[in-house]
């Protein structure tokens, strides 16, 4: 995140929190664009009282929008009942959320959920499972160029961008990146030394990019034949974001593929930190034995209560259907706007490809000034990942403003 151009001269108040931030916080995120104090539904407010339509939702996290009553109720009730135990014990929210995940994924008997606290940790657990594949004798893990899997050392090794990895060499060994969308390259790479292939059903951080038709199916067949695992990273694409519970359940995205491991986080907690590594079937569940992995906060009752509220609210408010229909309508509206050459993604995870010469960072800065939060995700591309509860009326205000924002 770099300082956006065209930033207006900060007010005194804005200068104060910026100064305070740089005095007390780590520089890794760069200079923050806003200091936000409150949220409700699809909107957030800054310290000066200015209102923004949040079309990023904490990067696909606030699935129910901000401070949804069902989510607030679940968290507050759980916090005043039982806030934390340890993994020597269990609690109803942990069991209930895992049960609900089994249900929405229609998992076969023997499948299991391991809860952690973030997407990177969910992938880290999957990485360790991959090390145990084939009894531990398979040294290679394959990931795809353009992929983002997280920032801890194992997940970082899977992440494609060299700029994220290189400063931390030596990285975790054994990871090979194959060119995006190239079935032949994948076929050439997968063999009996391959422990696993990691794939995001839709690549988020590179600008919301779906794999070409046939790619996921080929990946499943190749891994199956080689005795390797297929791991789908649904950290960004999961939890109704694309209009099915998990993106790979959409026949067009997932091509009917059943993975060995699914990782989830972001939208799962709706704003509470939680990750999940889901093993499909008994053999995959047994990749890790008792004592081989763990985390203090995993299965935390408050985080799990939040997750359960997210999944139940998606069901109660018909948000799968709403996301599909709203996403299709929004895609159609966006495609008609001059300056947008293509709209990628599905449901409410959309990438806008801009006409050559348009500056995504300048557009996002102008949008912010106009009261819209959007994300300049990659060169020439904007990302939208609004709350799944967002209405067409709310989106219409953005669609009306967008032509002016694109062309300054
Ligand atoms: C965000 C993201 C991660 C990392 O999740 P964190 O919670 O930031 O650790 C991993 N994979 C994908 C696909 C992501 O979008």
Coordinates of C-alpha atoms and ligand atoms in Angstrom, one line a residue:
X1 CA 0.0 0.0 0.0
X2 CA 1.7 3.2 -1.1
X3 CA 0.7 6.8 -0.6
X4 CA -1.9 7.5 -3.3
X5 CA -1.3 10.4 -5.6
X6 CA -3.7 13.3 -5.8
X7 CA -4.1 13.2 -2.0
X8 CA -5.7 16.4 -0.8
X9 CA -3.8 18.5 1.7
X10 CA -4.6 16.8 5.0
X11 CA -6.6 18.7 7.6
X12 CA -5.0 19.4 11.0
X13 CA -7.0 16.5 12.5
X14 CA -5.9 14.1 9.7
X15 CA -2.3 15.3 10.1
X16 CA -2.5 14.5 13.9
X17 CA -3.5 10.9 13.4
X18 CA -1.0 10.4 10.6
X19 CA 1.7 11.7 12.9
X20 CA 0.5 9.5 15.8
X21 CA 0.4 6.5 13.5
X22 CA 3.9 6.9 12.2
X23 CA 5.1 7.4 15.8
X24 CA 3.6 4.3 17.3
X25 CA 2.9 1.8 14.5
X26 CA 5.0 -0.4 12.2
X27 CA 5.7 1.0 8.8
X28 CA 4.8 -2.2 6.9
X29 CA 1.4 -1.0 5.7
X30 CA 2.7 2.4 4.5
X31 CA 0.7 5.5 5.4
X32 CA -3.0 4.8 6.1
X33 CA -5.5 6.4 3.8
X34 CA -8.2 7.0 6.4
X35 CA -8.8 6.7 10.1
X36 CA -12.2 5.1 10.5
X37 CA -14.2 5.3 13.6
X38 CA -17.6 3.7 12.9
X39 CA -19.4 1.4 10.5
X40 CA -23.0 0.4 9.7
X41 CA -24.2 -1.8 6.9
X42 CA -22.4 -0.9 3.7
X43 CA -20.9 2.4 5.1
X44 CA -18.0 3.5 7.3
X45 CA -17.3 7.0 8.8
X46 CA -14.0 8.7 9.4
X47 CA -13.0 10.8 12.4
X48 CA -14.2 14.0 10.6
X49 CA -17.6 12.5 10.2
X50 CA -17.3 11.9 6.5
X51 CA -19.3 8.8 5.2
X52 CA -17.9 6.3 2.7
X53 CA -19.6 3.5 0.7
X54 CA -17.4 0.5 1.5
X55 CA -16.9 -1.4 -1.7
X56 CA -13.9 -3.3 -0.4
X57 CA -15.4 -4.6 3.0
X58 CA -12.1 -5.1 4.7
X59 CA -10.8 -7.0 1.6
X60 CA -13.7 -9.4 1.3
X61 CA -14.0 -9.8 5.1
X62 CA -17.1 -7.9 6.2
X63 CA -19.5 -10.4 4.4
X64 CA -22.5 -9.1 6.3
X65 CA -21.4 -5.5 6.1
X66 CA -20.5 -3.5 9.2
X67 CA -22.0 -4.3 12.6
X68 CA -24.8 -6.5 11.3
X69 CA -27.2 -7.1 14.3
X70 CA -26.9 -10.9 14.1
X71 CA -23.1 -10.8 14.1
X72 CA -23.0 -8.2 17.0
X73 CA -25.5 -10.3 19.0
X74 CA -23.5 -13.5 18.5
X75 CA -20.2 -11.9 19.6
X76 CA -21.6 -10.0 22.5
X77 CA -23.6 -13.0 23.8
X78 CA -20.6 -15.3 23.5
X79 CA -18.2 -12.8 25.0
X80 CA -20.5 -12.5 28.1
X81 CA -20.9 -16.3 28.3
X82 CA -17.4 -17.8 27.5
X83 CA -14.7 -15.9 25.8
X84 CA -11.7 -18.2 25.5
X85 CA -10.8 -21.7 26.7
X86 CA -7.9 -23.7 25.3
X87 CA -7.6 -26.6 22.9
X88 CA -7.6 -29.0 25.9
X89 CA -11.3 -28.3 25.9
X90 CA -14.0 -27.5 23.3
X91 CA -17.1 -25.3 23.3
X92 CA -20.5 -25.3 21.4
X93 CA -19.5 -22.6 18.9
X94 CA -16.5 -24.5 17.7
X95 CA -18.5 -27.7 17.1
X96 CA -21.5 -25.8 15.6
X97 CA -19.4 -23.9 13.2
X98 CA -17.4 -27.0 12.1
X99 CA -20.7 -28.8 11.7
X100 CA -22.1 -26.0 9.6
X101 CA -19.0 -26.1 7.3
X102 CA -19.4 -29.8 6.8
X103 CA -23.0 -29.1 5.8
X104 CA -22.5 -26.3 3.3
X105 CA -19.5 -28.1 1.7
X106 CA -21.4 -31.4 1.8
X107 CA -18.3 -33.1 3.1
X108 CA -18.0 -36.9 3.1
X109 CA -17.6 -38.8 6.4
X110 CA -14.1 -38.5 7.8
X111 CA -13.7 -34.9 6.7
X112 CA -12.5 -32.4 9.4
X113 CA -12.0 -28.7 10.2
X114 CA -8.9 -27.3 11.8
X115 CA -9.5 -23.7 13.1
X116 CA -6.8 -21.1 13.2
X117 CA -6.8 -17.3 13.1
X118 CA -6.1 -16.1 9.5
X119 CA -5.7 -17.1 5.9
X120 CA -2.0 -17.5 6.1
X121 CA -2.3 -19.8 9.0
X122 CA -5.0 -21.8 7.2
X123 CA -2.5 -22.3 4.4
X124 CA 0.4 -23.0 6.7
X125 CA -1.6 -26.0 8.1
X126 CA -2.3 -27.2 4.6
X127 CA 1.5 -26.8 3.8
X128 CA 2.3 -29.0 6.8
X129 CA -0.3 -31.6 5.6
X130 CA 1.3 -31.5 2.2
X131 CA 4.7 -32.3 3.8
X132 CA 3.0 -35.5 5.2
X133 CA 1.5 -36.5 1.9
X134 CA 2.7 -39.9 0.6
X135 CA 4.0 -40.7 4.0
X136 CA 6.4 -37.6 3.9
X137 CA 8.4 -38.6 0.9
X138 CA 7.3 -36.0 -1.5
X139 CA 9.5 -32.9 -1.4
X140 CA 7.8 -30.6 -4.0
X141 CA 4.8 -28.3 -3.7
X142 CA 3.4 -26.6 -6.8
X143 CA 1.8 -23.1 -6.8
X144 CA 0.7 -20.9 -9.7
X145 CA 2.2 -17.6 -10.9
X146 CA 0.0 -14.7 -9.7
X147 CA -1.0 -16.6 -6.6
X148 CA -1.2 -15.0 -3.1
X149 CA -1.3 -17.4 -0.2
X150 CA -0.1 -15.3 2.7
X151 CA 2.9 -13.8 4.5
X152 CA 4.2 -16.3 7.0
X153 CA 7.2 -18.3 5.8
X154 CA 5.4 -21.4 4.5
X155 CA 2.5 -19.5 2.9
X156 CA 5.0 -16.9 1.7
X157 CA 6.9 -19.6 -0.2
X158 CA 3.6 -20.4 -2.0
X159 CA 3.0 -16.8 -2.8
X160 CA 4.3 -16.0 -6.3
X161 CA 5.4 -12.4 -6.1
X162 CA 9.2 -12.3 -5.8
X163 CA 9.1 -8.9 -4.2
X164 CA 7.3 -10.4 -1.2
X165 CA 9.6 -13.4 -0.9
X166 CA 13.1 -12.2 -1.9
X167 CA 13.9 -10.0 1.1
X168 CA 13.3 -13.1 3.4
X169 CA 15.6 -15.6 1.7
X170 CA 16.3 -18.3 2.4
X171 CA 12.7 -19.2 2.1
X172 CA 11.0 -22.6 2.8
X173 CA 12.4 -24.9 0.2
X174 CA 10.6 -27.2 -2.2
X175 CA 8.0 -24.8 -3.8
X176 CA 7.8 -24.5 -7.6
X177 CA 5.7 -21.9 -9.4
X178 CA 4.1 -22.8 -12.7
X179 CA 2.9 -20.3 -15.3
X180 CA -0.7 -19.2 -14.9
X181 CA -3.3 -21.0 -17.0
X182 CA -0.9 -23.3 -18.7
X183 CA -2.1 -26.9 -18.4
X184 CA 0.9 -28.3 -20.3
X185 CA 3.3 -26.6 -17.8
X186 CA 1.3 -28.1 -14.9
X187 CA 1.3 -31.5 -16.5
X188 CA 5.1 -31.3 -17.0
X189 CA 5.6 -30.3 -13.3
X190 CA 3.3 -32.8 -11.5
X191 CA 4.9 -36.1 -10.9
X192 CA 5.6 -38.6 -8.0
X193 CA 7.7 -36.1 -6.2
X194 CA 4.8 -33.7 -6.0
X195 CA 3.1 -33.5 -2.6
X196 CA 0.4 -30.9 -3.5
X197 CA -0.8 -28.3 -5.9
X198 CA -2.1 -25.1 -4.4
X199 CA -4.6 -23.1 -6.4
X200 CA -7.0 -20.2 -5.7
X201 CA -10.2 -20.9 -7.6
X202 CA -10.1 -17.2 -8.4
X203 CA -6.8 -15.4 -8.0
X204 CA -7.6 -12.3 -5.9
X205 CA -4.5 -10.2 -5.3
X206 CA -3.4 -10.2 -8.9
X207 CA -6.6 -8.5 -9.9
X208 CA -9.5 -11.1 -9.6
X209 CA -8.6 -13.6 -12.3
X210 CA -10.3 -16.8 -13.1
X211 CA -8.4 -19.8 -14.5
X212 CA -9.1 -20.7 -18.1
X213 CA -11.8 -23.3 -18.7
X214 CA -10.4 -26.8 -18.0
X215 CA -7.6 -25.8 -15.8
X216 CA -9.0 -26.8 -12.4
X217 CA -10.3 -30.1 -13.9
X218 CA -6.9 -30.8 -15.3
X219 CA -5.2 -30.0 -12.0
X220 CA -7.5 -32.5 -10.3
X221 CA -6.8 -35.2 -12.8
X222 CA -3.1 -34.6 -12.7
X223 CA -2.8 -34.6 -8.9
X224 CA -5.1 -37.7 -8.6
X225 CA -3.0 -39.6 -11.1
X226 CA 0.3 -38.6 -9.4
X227 CA -1.0 -39.3 -5.9
X228 CA -0.6 -35.6 -4.9
X229 CA -3.1 -33.4 -3.0
X230 CA -5.2 -30.6 -4.6
X231 CA -5.4 -27.7 -2.2
X232 CA -7.9 -25.0 -3.0
X233 CA -7.2 -21.6 -1.3
X234 CA -10.7 -20.2 -0.8
X235 CA -9.5 -17.6 1.7
X236 CA -10.8 -14.7 -0.5
X237 CA -13.2 -16.5 -2.8
X238 CA -15.1 -18.5 -0.2
X239 CA -18.0 -17.9 2.2
X240 CA -20.6 -16.8 -0.5
X241 CA -18.3 -14.2 -2.1
X242 CA -18.9 -15.5 -5.6
X243 CA -22.5 -16.6 -5.0
X244 CA -22.0 -20.2 -3.9
X245 CA -20.8 -21.2 -0.4
X246 CA -17.3 -21.8 -1.8
X247 CA -16.3 -20.7 -5.2
X248 CA -15.3 -24.2 -6.4
X249 CA -18.9 -25.3 -5.8
X250 CA -19.9 -23.1 -8.8
X251 CA -19.8 -25.5 -11.7
X252 CA -18.3 -22.8 -14.0
X253 CA -15.5 -22.0 -11.5
X254 CA -14.9 -25.4 -9.9
X255 CA -15.7 -27.6 -12.9
X256 CA -17.1 -30.2 -10.5
X257 CA -13.7 -30.7 -8.9
X258 CA -13.5 -32.1 -5.4
X259 CA -10.3 -30.9 -3.7
X260 CA -8.4 -32.7 -0.9
X261 CA -8.0 -29.6 1.2
X262 CA -9.9 -26.3 1.3
X263 CA -8.6 -23.2 3.2
X264 CA -10.8 -20.4 4.4
X265 CA -10.5 -17.2 6.4
X266 CA -11.4 -13.6 5.5
X267 CA -15.3 -13.6 5.2
X268 CA -15.6 -16.6 7.5
X269 CA -15.5 -14.5 10.6
X270 CA -17.2 -11.5 9.0
X271 CA -14.7 -9.3 10.8
X272 CA -13.5 -11.6 13.6
X273 CA -10.1 -13.2 13.0
X274 CA -10.6 -16.9 12.1
X275 CA -9.1 -19.3 9.6
X276 CA -10.0 -22.9 8.7
X277 CA -8.2 -25.7 7.0
X278 CA -10.7 -28.3 5.8
X279 CA -9.6 -31.8 4.9
X280 CA -12.0 -33.7 2.6
X281 CA -12.3 -37.4 3.6
X282 CA -10.7 -39.6 6.1
X283 CA -7.3 -40.1 4.4
X284 CA -6.7 -36.3 4.2
X285 CA -7.8 -35.8 7.7
X286 CA -5.2 -38.3 8.9
X287 CA -2.4 -36.4 7.3
X288 CA -1.7 -34.8 10.6
X289 CA -1.7 -36.8 13.8
X290 CA -2.5 -35.7 17.3
X291 CA 0.3 -33.3 18.4
X292 CA 1.6 -32.5 15.0
X293 CA 0.0 -29.0 14.7
X294 CA -1.8 -26.6 17.0
X295 CA -2.6 -23.0 17.9
X296 CA -3.7 -21.3 21.1
X297 CA -6.6 -19.3 19.7
X298 CA -7.9 -21.9 17.2
X299 CA -11.5 -22.6 17.7
X300 CA -11.9 -19.5 20.0
X301 CA -15.6 -19.4 21.1
X302 CA -16.1 -15.8 20.1
X303 CA -14.5 -16.1 16.7
X304 CA -16.5 -19.3 16.0
X305 CA -19.8 -17.7 17.2
X306 CA -19.1 -14.9 14.7
X307 CA -18.5 -17.4 12.0
X308 CA -21.7 -19.3 12.7
X309 CA -23.6 -16.0 12.7
X310 CA -22.1 -15.2 9.2
X311 CA -23.1 -18.6 7.8
X312 CA -26.6 -18.6 9.3
X313 CA -27.2 -15.0 8.2
X314 CA -26.1 -15.9 4.6
X315 CA -28.8 -18.6 4.7
X316 CA -31.5 -16.6 6.5
X317 CA -31.1 -13.5 4.3
X318 CA -30.8 -15.5 1.0
X319 CA -27.4 -13.9 0.4
X320 CA -26.2 -16.6 -2.0
X321 CA -28.9 -15.7 -4.4
X322 CA -28.6 -12.0 -3.7
X323 CA -24.8 -12.1 -4.3
X324 CA -25.3 -14.0 -7.6
X325 CA -28.0 -11.7 -8.9
X326 CA -26.4 -8.4 -7.6
X327 CA -23.1 -9.5 -9.0
X328 CA -24.5 -10.3 -12.4
X329 CA -26.4 -7.0 -12.5
X330 CA -23.3 -5.0 -11.3
X331 CA -21.1 -6.7 -13.9
X332 CA -23.5 -5.7 -16.7
X333 CA -23.7 -2.1 -15.5
X334 CA -19.9 -1.8 -15.1
X335 CA -19.2 -3.4 -18.5
X336 CA -21.2 -0.6 -20.2
X337 CA -19.0 2.1 -18.7
X338 CA -16.5 3.8 -20.9
X339 CA -13.0 3.3 -19.5
X340 CA -13.7 -0.3 -18.3
X341 CA -12.6 -2.8 -20.9
X342 CA -13.5 -6.0 -19.0
X343 CA -15.1 -7.1 -15.7
X344 CA -13.6 -10.3 -14.3
X345 CA -14.6 -12.5 -11.3
X346 CA -18.0 -13.6 -10.2
X347 CA -20.7 -12.6 -7.7
X348 CA -19.4 -9.8 -5.5
X349 CA -15.7 -10.4 -6.1
X350 CA -15.0 -8.3 -9.2
X351 CA -12.0 -7.0 -11.1
X352 CA -12.3 -4.0 -13.4
X353 CA -9.8 -3.9 -16.2
X354 CA -9.1 -0.3 -17.1
X355 CA -8.5 1.3 -20.5
X356 CA -4.8 1.8 -21.2
X357 CA -3.5 5.0 -19.6
X358 CA -6.0 5.2 -16.7
X359 CA -4.2 5.2 -13.4
X360 CA -5.9 2.9 -10.9
X361 CA -4.3 4.6 -7.9
X362 CA -5.5 8.1 -8.9
X363 CA -9.0 6.7 -9.5
X364 CA -9.1 5.1 -6.1
X365 CA -7.9 8.4 -4.5
X366 CA -10.6 10.4 -6.3
X367 CA -13.2 7.7 -5.3
X368 CA -12.2 8.1 -1.7
X369 CA -12.5 11.9 -1.9
X370 CA -16.0 11.3 -3.3
X371 CA -16.9 8.9 -0.5
X372 CA -16.3 5.5 -2.1
X373 CA -13.8 2.9 -1.0
X374 CA -12.4 0.9 -3.9
X375 CA -9.1 -1.0 -4.3
X376 CA -6.4 -0.4 -6.9
X377 CA -5.5 -4.1 -6.7
X378 CA -2.9 -4.3 -9.5
X379 CA -1.6 -2.2 -12.4
X380 CA -4.6 -1.2 -14.6
X381 CA -7.1 -3.0 -12.4
X382 CA -9.5 -2.1 -9.6
X383 CA -11.1 -4.6 -7.2
X384 CA -14.6 -4.5 -5.8
X385 CA -15.5 -6.8 -2.9
X386 CA -18.4 -5.1 -1.2
X387 CA -20.5 -6.5 1.7
X388 CA -22.7 -9.3 0.4
X389 CA -25.7 -7.4 1.9
X390 CA -25.1 -4.4 -0.4
X391 CA -28.2 -3.2 -2.3
X392 CA -28.6 -2.0 -5.9
X393 CA -29.6 1.4 -4.6
X394 CA -26.3 1.7 -2.8
X395 CA -24.3 0.4 -5.8
X396 CA -26.2 2.8 -8.1
X397 CA -24.7 5.8 -6.3
X398 CA -21.2 4.4 -7.2
X399 CA -22.2 3.6 -10.8
X400 CA -23.4 7.1 -11.2
X401 CA -20.2 8.6 -9.9
X402 CA -17.8 6.1 -11.6
X403 CA -17.5 7.7 -15.1
X404 CA -16.4 10.9 -13.5
X405 CA -14.0 9.2 -11.2
X406 CA -12.4 7.2 -14.1
X407 CA -11.6 10.2 -16.2
X408 CA -10.9 12.7 -13.4
Ligands
LIG1 C1 -5.8 -12.7 2.1 C2 -5.4 -14.0 1.5 C3 -4.6 -14.9 2.2 C4 -3.9 -14.5 3.5 O1 -4.8 -14.3 4.5 P1 -4.4 -13.5 5.8 O2 -5.6 -13.6 6.7 O3 -4.1 -12.1 5.4 O4 -3.3 -14.1 6.4 C5 -4.3 -16.1 1.7 N1 -4.8 -16.5 0.5 C6 -5.7 -15.7 -0.2 C7 -6.2 -16.2 -1.5 C8 -6.0 -14.4 0.3 O5 -6.7 -13.6 -0.5

